[in-house]
PDB file of N, CA, C and O and ligand atoms in Angstrom:
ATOM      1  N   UNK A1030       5.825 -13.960  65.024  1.00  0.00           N
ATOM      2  CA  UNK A1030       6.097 -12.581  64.611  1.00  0.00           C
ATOM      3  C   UNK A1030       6.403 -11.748  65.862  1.00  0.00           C
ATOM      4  O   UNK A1030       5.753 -11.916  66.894  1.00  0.00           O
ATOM      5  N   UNK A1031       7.684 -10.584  65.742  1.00  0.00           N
ATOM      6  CA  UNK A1031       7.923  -9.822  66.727  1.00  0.00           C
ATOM      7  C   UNK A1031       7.298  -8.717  66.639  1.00  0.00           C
ATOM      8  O   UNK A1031       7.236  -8.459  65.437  1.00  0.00           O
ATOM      9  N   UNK A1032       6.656  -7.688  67.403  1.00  0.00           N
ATOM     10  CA  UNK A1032       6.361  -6.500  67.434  1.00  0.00           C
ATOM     11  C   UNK A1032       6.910  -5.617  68.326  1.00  0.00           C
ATOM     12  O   UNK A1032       6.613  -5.748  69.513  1.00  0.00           O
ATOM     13  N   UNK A1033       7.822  -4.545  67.908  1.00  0.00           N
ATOM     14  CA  UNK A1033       8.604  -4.074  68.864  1.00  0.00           C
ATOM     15  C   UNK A1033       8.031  -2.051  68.285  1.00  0.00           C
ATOM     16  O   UNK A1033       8.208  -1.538  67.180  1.00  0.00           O
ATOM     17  N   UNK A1034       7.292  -1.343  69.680  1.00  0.00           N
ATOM     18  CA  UNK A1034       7.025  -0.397  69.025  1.00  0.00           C
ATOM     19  C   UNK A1034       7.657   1.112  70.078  1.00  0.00           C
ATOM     20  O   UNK A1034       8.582   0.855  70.849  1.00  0.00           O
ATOM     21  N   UNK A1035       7.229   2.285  70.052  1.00  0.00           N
ATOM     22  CA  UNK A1035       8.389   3.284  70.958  1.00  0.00           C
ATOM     23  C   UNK A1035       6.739   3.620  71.125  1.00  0.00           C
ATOM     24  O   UNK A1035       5.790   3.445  70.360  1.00  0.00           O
ATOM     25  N   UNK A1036       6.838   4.138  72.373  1.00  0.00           N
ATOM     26  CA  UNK A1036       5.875   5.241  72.775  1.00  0.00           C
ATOM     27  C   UNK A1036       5.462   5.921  71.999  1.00  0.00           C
ATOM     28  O   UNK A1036       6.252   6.410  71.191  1.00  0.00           O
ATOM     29  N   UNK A1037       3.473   6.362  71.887  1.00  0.00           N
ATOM     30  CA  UNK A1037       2.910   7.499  71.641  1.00  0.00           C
ATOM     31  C   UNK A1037       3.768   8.829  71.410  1.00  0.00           C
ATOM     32  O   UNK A1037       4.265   9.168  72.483  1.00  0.00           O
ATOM     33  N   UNK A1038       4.002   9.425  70.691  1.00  0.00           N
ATOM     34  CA  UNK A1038       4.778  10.708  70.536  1.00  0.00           C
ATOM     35  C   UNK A1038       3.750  11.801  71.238  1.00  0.00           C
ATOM     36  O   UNK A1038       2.585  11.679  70.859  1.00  0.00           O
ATOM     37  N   UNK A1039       3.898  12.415  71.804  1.00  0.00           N
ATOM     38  CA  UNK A1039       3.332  13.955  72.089  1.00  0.00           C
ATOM     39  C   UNK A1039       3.994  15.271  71.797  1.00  0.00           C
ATOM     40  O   UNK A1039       5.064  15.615  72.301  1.00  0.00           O
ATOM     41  N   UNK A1040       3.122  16.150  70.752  1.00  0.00           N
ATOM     42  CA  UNK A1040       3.642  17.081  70.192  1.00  0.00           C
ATOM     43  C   UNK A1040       3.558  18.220  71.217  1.00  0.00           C
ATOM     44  O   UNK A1040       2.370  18.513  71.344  1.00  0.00           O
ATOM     45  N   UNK A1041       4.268  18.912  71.930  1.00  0.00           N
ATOM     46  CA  UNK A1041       3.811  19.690  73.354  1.00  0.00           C
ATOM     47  C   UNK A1041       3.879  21.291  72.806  1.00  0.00           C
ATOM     48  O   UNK A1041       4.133  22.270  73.509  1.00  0.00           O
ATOM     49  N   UNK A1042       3.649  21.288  71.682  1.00  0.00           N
ATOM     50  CA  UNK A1042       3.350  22.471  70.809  1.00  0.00           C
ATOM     51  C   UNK A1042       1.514  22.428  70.566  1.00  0.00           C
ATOM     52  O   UNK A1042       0.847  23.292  69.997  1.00  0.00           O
ATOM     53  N   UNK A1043       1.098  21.356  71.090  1.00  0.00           N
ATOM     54  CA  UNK A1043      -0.136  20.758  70.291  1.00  0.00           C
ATOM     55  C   UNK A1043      -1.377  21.029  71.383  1.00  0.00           C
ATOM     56  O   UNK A1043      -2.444  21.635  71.473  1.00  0.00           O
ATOM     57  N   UNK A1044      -0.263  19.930  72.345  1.00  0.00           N
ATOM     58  CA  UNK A1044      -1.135  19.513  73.493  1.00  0.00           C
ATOM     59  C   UNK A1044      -1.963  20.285  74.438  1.00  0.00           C
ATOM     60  O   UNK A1044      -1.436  21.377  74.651  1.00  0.00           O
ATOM     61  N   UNK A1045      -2.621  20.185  74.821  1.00  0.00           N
ATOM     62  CA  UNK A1045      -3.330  21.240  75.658  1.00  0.00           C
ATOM     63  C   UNK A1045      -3.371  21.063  77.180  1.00  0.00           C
ATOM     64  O   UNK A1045      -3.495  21.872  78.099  1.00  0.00           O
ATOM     65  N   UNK A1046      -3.210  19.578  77.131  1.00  0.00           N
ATOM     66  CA  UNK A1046      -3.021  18.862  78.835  1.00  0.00           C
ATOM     67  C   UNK A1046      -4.542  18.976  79.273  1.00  0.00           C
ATOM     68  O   UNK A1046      -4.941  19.410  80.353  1.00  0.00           O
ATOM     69  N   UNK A1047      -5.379  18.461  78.133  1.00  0.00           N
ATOM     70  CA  UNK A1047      -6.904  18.148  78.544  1.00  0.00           C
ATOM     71  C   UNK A1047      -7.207  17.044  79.645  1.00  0.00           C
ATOM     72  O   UNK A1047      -8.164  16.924  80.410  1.00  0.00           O
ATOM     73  N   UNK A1048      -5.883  16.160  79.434  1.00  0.00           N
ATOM     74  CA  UNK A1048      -6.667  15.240  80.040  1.00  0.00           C
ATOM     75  C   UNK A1048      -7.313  13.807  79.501  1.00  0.00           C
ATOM     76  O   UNK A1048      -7.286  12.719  80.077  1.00  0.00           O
ATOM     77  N   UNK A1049      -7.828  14.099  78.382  1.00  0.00           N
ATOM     78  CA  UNK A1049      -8.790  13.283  77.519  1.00  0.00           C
ATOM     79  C   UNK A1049      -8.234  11.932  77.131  1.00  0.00           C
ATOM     80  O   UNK A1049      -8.970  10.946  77.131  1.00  0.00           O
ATOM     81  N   UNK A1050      -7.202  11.872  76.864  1.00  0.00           N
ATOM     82  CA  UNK A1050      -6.039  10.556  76.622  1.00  0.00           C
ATOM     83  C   UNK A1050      -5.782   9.825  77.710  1.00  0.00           C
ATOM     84  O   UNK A1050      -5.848   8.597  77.769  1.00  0.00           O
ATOM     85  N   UNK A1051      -5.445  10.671  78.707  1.00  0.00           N
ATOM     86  CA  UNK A1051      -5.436   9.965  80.342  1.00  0.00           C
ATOM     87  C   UNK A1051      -6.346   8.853  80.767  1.00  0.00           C
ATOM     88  O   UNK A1051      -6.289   7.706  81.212  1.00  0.00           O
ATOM     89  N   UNK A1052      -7.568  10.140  80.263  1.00  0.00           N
ATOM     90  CA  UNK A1052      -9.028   9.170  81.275  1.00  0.00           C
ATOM     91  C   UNK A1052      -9.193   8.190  80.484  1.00  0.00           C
ATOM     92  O   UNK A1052      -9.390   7.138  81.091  1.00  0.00           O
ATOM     93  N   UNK A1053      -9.193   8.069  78.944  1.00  0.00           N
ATOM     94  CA  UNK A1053      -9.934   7.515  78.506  1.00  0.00           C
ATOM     95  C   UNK A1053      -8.586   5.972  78.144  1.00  0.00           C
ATOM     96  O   UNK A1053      -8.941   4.915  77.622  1.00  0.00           O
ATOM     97  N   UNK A1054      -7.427   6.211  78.491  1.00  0.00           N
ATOM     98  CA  UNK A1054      -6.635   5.209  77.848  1.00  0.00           C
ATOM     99  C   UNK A1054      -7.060   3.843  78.837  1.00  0.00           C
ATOM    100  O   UNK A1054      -7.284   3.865  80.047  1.00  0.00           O
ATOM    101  N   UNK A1055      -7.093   2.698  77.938  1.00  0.00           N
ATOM    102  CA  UNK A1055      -7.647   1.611  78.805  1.00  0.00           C
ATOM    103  C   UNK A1055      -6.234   0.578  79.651  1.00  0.00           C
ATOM    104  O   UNK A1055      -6.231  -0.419  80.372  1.00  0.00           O
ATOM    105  N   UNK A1056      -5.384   1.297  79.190  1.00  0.00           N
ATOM    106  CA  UNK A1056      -4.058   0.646  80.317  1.00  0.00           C
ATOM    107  C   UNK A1056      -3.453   1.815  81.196  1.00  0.00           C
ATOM    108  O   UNK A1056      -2.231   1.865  81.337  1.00  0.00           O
ATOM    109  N   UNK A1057      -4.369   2.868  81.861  1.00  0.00           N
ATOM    110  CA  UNK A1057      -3.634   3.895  82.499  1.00  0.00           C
ATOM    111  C   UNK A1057      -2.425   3.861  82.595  1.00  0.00           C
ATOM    112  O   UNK A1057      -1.804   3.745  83.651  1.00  0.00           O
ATOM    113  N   UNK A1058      -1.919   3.968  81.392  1.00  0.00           N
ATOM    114  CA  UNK A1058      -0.552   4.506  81.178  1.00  0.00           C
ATOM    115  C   UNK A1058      -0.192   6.126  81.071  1.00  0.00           C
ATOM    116  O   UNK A1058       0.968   6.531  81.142  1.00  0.00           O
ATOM    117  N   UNK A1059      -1.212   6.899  80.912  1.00  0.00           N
ATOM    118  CA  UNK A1059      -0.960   7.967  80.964  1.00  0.00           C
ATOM    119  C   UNK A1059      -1.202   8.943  82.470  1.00  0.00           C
ATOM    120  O   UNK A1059      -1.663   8.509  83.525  1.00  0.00           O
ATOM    121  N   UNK A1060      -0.788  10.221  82.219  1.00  0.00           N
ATOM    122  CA  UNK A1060      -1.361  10.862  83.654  1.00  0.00           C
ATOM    123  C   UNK A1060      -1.323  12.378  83.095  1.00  0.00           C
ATOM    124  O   UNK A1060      -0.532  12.691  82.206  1.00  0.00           O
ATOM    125  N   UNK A1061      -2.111  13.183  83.595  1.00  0.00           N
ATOM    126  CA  UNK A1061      -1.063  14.879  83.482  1.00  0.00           C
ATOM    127  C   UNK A1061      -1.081  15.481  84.801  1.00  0.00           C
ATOM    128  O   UNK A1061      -2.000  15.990  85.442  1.00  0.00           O
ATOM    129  N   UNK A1062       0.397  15.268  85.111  1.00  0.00           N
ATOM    130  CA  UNK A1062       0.792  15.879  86.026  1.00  0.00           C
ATOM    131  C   UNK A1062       1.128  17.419  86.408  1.00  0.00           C
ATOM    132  O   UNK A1062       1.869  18.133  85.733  1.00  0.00           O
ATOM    133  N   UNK A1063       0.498  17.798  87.542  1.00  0.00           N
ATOM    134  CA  UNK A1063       0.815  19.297  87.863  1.00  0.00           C
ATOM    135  C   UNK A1063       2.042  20.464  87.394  1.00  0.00           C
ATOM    136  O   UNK A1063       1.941  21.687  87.498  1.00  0.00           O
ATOM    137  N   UNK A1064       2.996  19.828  86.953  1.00  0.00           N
ATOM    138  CA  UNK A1064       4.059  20.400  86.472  1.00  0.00           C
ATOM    139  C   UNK A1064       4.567  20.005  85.550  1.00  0.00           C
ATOM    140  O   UNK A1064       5.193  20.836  84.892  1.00  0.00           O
ATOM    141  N   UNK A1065       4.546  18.513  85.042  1.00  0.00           N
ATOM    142  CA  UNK A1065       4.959  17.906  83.769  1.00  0.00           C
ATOM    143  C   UNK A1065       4.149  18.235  82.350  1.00  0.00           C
ATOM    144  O   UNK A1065       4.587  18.307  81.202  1.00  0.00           O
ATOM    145  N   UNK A1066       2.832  18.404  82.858  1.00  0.00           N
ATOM    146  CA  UNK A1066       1.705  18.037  81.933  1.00  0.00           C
ATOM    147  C   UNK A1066       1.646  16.466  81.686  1.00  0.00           C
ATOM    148  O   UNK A1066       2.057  15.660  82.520  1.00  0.00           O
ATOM    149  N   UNK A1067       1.085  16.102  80.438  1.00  0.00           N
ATOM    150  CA  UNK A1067       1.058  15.350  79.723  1.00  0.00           C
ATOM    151  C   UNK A1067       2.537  13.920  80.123  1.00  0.00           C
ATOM    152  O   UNK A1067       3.691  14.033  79.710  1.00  0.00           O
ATOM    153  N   UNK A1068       1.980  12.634  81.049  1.00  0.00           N
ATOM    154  CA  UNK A1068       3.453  12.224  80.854  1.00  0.00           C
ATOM    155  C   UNK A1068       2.513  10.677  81.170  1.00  0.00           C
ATOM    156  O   UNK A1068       1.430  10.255  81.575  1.00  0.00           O
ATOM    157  N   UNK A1069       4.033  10.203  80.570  1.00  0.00           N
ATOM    158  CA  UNK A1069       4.113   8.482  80.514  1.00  0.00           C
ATOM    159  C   UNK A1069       4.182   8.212  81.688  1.00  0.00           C
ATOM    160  O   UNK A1069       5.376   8.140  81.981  1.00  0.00           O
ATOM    161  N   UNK A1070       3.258   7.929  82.938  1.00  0.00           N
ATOM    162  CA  UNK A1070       3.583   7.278  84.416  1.00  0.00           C
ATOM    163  C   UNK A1070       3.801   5.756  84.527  1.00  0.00           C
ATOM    164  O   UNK A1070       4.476   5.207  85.397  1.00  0.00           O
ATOM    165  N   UNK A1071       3.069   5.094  83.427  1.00  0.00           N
ATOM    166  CA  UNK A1071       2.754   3.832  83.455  1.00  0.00           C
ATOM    167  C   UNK A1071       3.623   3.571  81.904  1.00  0.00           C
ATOM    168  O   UNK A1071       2.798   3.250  81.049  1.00  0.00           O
ATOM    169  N   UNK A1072       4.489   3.605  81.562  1.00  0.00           N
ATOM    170  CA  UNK A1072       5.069   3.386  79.926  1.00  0.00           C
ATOM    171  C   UNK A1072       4.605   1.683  79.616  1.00  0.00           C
ATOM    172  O   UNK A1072       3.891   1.248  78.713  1.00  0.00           O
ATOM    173  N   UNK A1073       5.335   0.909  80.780  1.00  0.00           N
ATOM    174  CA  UNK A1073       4.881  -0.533  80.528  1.00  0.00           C
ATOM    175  C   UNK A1073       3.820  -1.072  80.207  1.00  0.00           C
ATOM    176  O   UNK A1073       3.845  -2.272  79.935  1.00  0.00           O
ATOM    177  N   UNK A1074       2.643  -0.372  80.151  1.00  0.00           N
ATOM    178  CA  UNK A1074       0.875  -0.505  80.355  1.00  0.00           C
ATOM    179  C   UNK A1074       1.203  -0.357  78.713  1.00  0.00           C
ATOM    180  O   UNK A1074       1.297  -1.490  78.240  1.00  0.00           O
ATOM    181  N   UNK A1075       1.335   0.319  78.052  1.00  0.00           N
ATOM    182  CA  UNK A1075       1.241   1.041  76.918  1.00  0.00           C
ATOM    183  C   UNK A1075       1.046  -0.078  75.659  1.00  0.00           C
ATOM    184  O   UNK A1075       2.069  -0.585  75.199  1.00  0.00           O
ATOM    185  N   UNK A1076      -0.144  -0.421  75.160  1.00  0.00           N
ATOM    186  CA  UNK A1076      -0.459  -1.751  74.390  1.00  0.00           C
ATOM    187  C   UNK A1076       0.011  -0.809  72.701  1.00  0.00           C
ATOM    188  O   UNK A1076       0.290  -1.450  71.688  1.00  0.00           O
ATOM    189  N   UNK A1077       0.008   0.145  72.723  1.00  0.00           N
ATOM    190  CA  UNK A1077      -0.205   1.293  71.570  1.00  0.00           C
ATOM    191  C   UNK A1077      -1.375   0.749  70.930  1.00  0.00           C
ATOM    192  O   UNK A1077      -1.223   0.055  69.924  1.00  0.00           O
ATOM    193  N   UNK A1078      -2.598   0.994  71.419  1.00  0.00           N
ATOM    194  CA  UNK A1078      -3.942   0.771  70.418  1.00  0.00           C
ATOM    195  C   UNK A1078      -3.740   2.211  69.575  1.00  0.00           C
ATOM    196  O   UNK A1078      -3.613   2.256  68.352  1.00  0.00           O
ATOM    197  N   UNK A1079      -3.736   2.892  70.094  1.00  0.00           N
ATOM    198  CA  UNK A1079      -3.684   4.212  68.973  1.00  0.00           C
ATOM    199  C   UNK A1079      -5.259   4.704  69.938  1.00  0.00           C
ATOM    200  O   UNK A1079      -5.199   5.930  70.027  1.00  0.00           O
ATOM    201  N   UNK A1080      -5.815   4.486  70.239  1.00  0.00           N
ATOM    202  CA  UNK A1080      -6.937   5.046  71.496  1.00  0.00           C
ATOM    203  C   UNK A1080      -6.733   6.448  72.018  1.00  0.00           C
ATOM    204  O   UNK A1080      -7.651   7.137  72.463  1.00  0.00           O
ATOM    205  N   UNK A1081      -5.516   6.813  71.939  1.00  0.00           N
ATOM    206  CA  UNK A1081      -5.634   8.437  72.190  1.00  0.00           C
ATOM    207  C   UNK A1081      -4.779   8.903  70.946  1.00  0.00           C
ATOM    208  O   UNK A1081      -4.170   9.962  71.095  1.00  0.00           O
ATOM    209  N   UNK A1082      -4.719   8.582  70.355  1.00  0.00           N
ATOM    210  CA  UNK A1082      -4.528   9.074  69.416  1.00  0.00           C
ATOM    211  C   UNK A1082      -5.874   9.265  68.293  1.00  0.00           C
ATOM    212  O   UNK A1082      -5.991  10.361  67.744  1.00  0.00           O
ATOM    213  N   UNK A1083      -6.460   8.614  68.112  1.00  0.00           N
ATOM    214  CA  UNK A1083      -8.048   8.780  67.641  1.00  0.00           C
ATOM    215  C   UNK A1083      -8.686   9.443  68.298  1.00  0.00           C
ATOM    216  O   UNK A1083      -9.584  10.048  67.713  1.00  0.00           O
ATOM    217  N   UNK A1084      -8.542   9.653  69.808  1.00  0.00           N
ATOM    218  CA  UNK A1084      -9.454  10.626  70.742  1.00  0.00           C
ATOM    219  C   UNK A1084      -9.003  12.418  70.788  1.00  0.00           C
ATOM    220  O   UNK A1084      -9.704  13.415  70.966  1.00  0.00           O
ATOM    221  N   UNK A1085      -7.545  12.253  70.542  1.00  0.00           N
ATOM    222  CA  UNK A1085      -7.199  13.550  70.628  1.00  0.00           C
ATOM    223  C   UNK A1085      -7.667  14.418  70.113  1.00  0.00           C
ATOM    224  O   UNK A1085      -7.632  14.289  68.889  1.00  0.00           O
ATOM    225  N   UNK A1086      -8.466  15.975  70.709  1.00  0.00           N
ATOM    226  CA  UNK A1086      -9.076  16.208  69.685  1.00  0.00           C
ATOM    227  C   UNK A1086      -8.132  17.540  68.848  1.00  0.00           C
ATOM    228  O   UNK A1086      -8.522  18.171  67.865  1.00  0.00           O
ATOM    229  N   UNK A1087      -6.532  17.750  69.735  1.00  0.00           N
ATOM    230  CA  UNK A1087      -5.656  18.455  69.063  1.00  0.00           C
ATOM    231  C   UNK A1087      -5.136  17.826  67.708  1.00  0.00           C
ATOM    232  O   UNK A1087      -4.691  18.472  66.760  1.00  0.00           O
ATOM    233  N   UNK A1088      -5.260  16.535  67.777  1.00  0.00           N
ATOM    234  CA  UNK A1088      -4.073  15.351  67.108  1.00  0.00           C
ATOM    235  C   UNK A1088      -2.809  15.886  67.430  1.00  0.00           C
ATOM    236  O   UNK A1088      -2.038  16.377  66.605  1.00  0.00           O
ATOM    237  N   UNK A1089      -2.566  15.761  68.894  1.00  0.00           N
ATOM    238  CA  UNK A1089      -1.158  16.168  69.564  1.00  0.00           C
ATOM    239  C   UNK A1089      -0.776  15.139  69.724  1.00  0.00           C
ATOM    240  O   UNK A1089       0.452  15.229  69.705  1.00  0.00           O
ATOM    241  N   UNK A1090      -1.222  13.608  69.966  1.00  0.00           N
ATOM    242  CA  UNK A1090      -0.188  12.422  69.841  1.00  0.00           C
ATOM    243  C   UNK A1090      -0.396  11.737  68.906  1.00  0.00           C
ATOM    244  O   UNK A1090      -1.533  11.692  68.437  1.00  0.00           O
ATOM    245  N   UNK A1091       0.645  11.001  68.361  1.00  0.00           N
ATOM    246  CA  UNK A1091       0.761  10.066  67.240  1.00  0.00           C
ATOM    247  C   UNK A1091       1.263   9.162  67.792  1.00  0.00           C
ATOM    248  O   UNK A1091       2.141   9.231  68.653  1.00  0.00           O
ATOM    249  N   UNK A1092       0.487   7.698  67.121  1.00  0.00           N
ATOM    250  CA  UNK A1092       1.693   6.584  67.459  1.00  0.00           C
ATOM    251  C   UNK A1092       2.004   6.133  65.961  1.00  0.00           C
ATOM    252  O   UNK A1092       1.451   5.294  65.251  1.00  0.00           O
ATOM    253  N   UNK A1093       3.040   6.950  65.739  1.00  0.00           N
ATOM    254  CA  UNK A1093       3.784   6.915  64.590  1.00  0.00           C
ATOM    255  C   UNK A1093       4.919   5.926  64.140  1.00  0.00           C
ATOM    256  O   UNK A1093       5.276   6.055  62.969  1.00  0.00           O
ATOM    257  N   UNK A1094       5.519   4.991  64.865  1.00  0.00           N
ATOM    258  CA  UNK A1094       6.343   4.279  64.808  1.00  0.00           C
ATOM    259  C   UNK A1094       5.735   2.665  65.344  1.00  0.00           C
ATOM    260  O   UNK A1094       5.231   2.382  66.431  1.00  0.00           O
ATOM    261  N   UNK A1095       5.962   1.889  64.305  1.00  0.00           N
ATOM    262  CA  UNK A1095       5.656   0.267  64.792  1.00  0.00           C
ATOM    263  C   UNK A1095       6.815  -0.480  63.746  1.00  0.00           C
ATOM    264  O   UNK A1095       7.069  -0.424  62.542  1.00  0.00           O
ATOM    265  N   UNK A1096       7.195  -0.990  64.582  1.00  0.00           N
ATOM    266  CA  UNK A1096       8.440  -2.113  63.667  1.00  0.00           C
ATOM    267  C   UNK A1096       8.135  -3.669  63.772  1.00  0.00           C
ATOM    268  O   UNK A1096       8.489  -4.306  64.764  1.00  0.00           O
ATOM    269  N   UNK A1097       7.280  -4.411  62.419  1.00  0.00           N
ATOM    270  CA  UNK A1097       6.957  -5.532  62.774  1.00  0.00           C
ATOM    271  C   UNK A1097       8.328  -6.629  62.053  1.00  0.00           C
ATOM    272  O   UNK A1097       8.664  -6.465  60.879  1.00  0.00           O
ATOM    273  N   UNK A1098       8.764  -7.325  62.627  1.00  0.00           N
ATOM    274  CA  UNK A1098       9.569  -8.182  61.660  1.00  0.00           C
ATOM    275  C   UNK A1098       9.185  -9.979  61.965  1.00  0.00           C
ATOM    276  O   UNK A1098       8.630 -10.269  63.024  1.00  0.00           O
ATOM    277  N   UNK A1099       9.440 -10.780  61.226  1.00  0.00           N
ATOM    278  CA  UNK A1099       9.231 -12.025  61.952  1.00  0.00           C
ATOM    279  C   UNK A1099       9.354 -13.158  60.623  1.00  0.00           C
ATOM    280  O   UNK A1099       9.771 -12.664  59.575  1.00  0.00           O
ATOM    281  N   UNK A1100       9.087 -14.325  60.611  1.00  0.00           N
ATOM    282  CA  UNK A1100       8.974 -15.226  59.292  1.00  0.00           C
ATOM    283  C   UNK A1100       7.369 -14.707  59.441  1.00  0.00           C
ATOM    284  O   UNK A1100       6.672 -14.162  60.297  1.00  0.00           O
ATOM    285  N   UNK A1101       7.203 -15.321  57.805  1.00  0.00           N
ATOM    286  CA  UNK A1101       5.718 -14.937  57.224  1.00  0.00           C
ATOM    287  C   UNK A1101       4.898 -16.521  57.055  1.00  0.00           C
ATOM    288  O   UNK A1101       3.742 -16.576  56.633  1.00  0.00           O
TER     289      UNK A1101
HETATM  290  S1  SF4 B 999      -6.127  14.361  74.522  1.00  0.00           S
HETATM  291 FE1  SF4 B 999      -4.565  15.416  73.282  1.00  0.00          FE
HETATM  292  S2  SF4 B 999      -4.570  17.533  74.024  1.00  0.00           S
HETATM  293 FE2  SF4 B 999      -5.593  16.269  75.586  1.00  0.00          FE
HETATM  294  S3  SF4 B 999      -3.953  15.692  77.037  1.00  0.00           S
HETATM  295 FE3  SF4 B 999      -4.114  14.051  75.501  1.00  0.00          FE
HETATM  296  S4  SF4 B 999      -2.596  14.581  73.901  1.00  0.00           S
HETATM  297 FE4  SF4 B 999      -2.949  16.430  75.128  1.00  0.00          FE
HETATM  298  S1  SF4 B1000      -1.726   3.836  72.677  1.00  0.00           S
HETATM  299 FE1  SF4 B1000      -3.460   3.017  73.897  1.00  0.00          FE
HETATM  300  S2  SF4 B1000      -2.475   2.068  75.674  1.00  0.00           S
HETATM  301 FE2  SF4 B1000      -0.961   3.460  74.766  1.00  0.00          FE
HETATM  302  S3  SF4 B1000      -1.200   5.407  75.817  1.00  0.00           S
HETATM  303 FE3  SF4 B1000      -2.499   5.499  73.999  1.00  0.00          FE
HETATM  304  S4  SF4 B1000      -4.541   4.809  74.677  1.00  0.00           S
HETATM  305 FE4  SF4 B1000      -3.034   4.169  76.226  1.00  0.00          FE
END
């Protein structure tokens, strides 16, 4: 089976740039940077557990998109 999925979405209407997704993501893929806020430094790390997305306490990211296809 293939699993092919897009980055965490961040709603930057939402976000607050706590932080909280950063520290706590277990493939430091995230960072918030001084001027960016909220950004993908590490995208390749990115397993999408959904881990900041359950932590958020805005629900400013979603990982809303997973495309599984494969034989069954
Ligand atoms: S935990 Fe939520 S509000 Fe905080 S930086 Fe991450 S996405 Fe933004
Ligand atoms: S889905 Fe998991 S690995 Fe990806 S950024 Fe969020 S906490 Fe990190």
């Amino acid at each position: 089976m293939t699993k092919i999925w897009t980055l965490p979405e961040v709603d930057p209407k939402k976000c607050t740039a706590c932080g909280l997704c950063a520290e706590r993501c277990p493939e430091h893929a995230l960072d918030v940077l001084p001027e960016q806020g909220l950004t993908f430094t590490r995208p390749e790390n990115c397993t999408y557990c959904t881990a900041c997305e359950d932590l958020c306490p805005e629900h400013a990211i979603r990982c809303g998109l997973e495309i599984v296809w494969g034989t069954a």
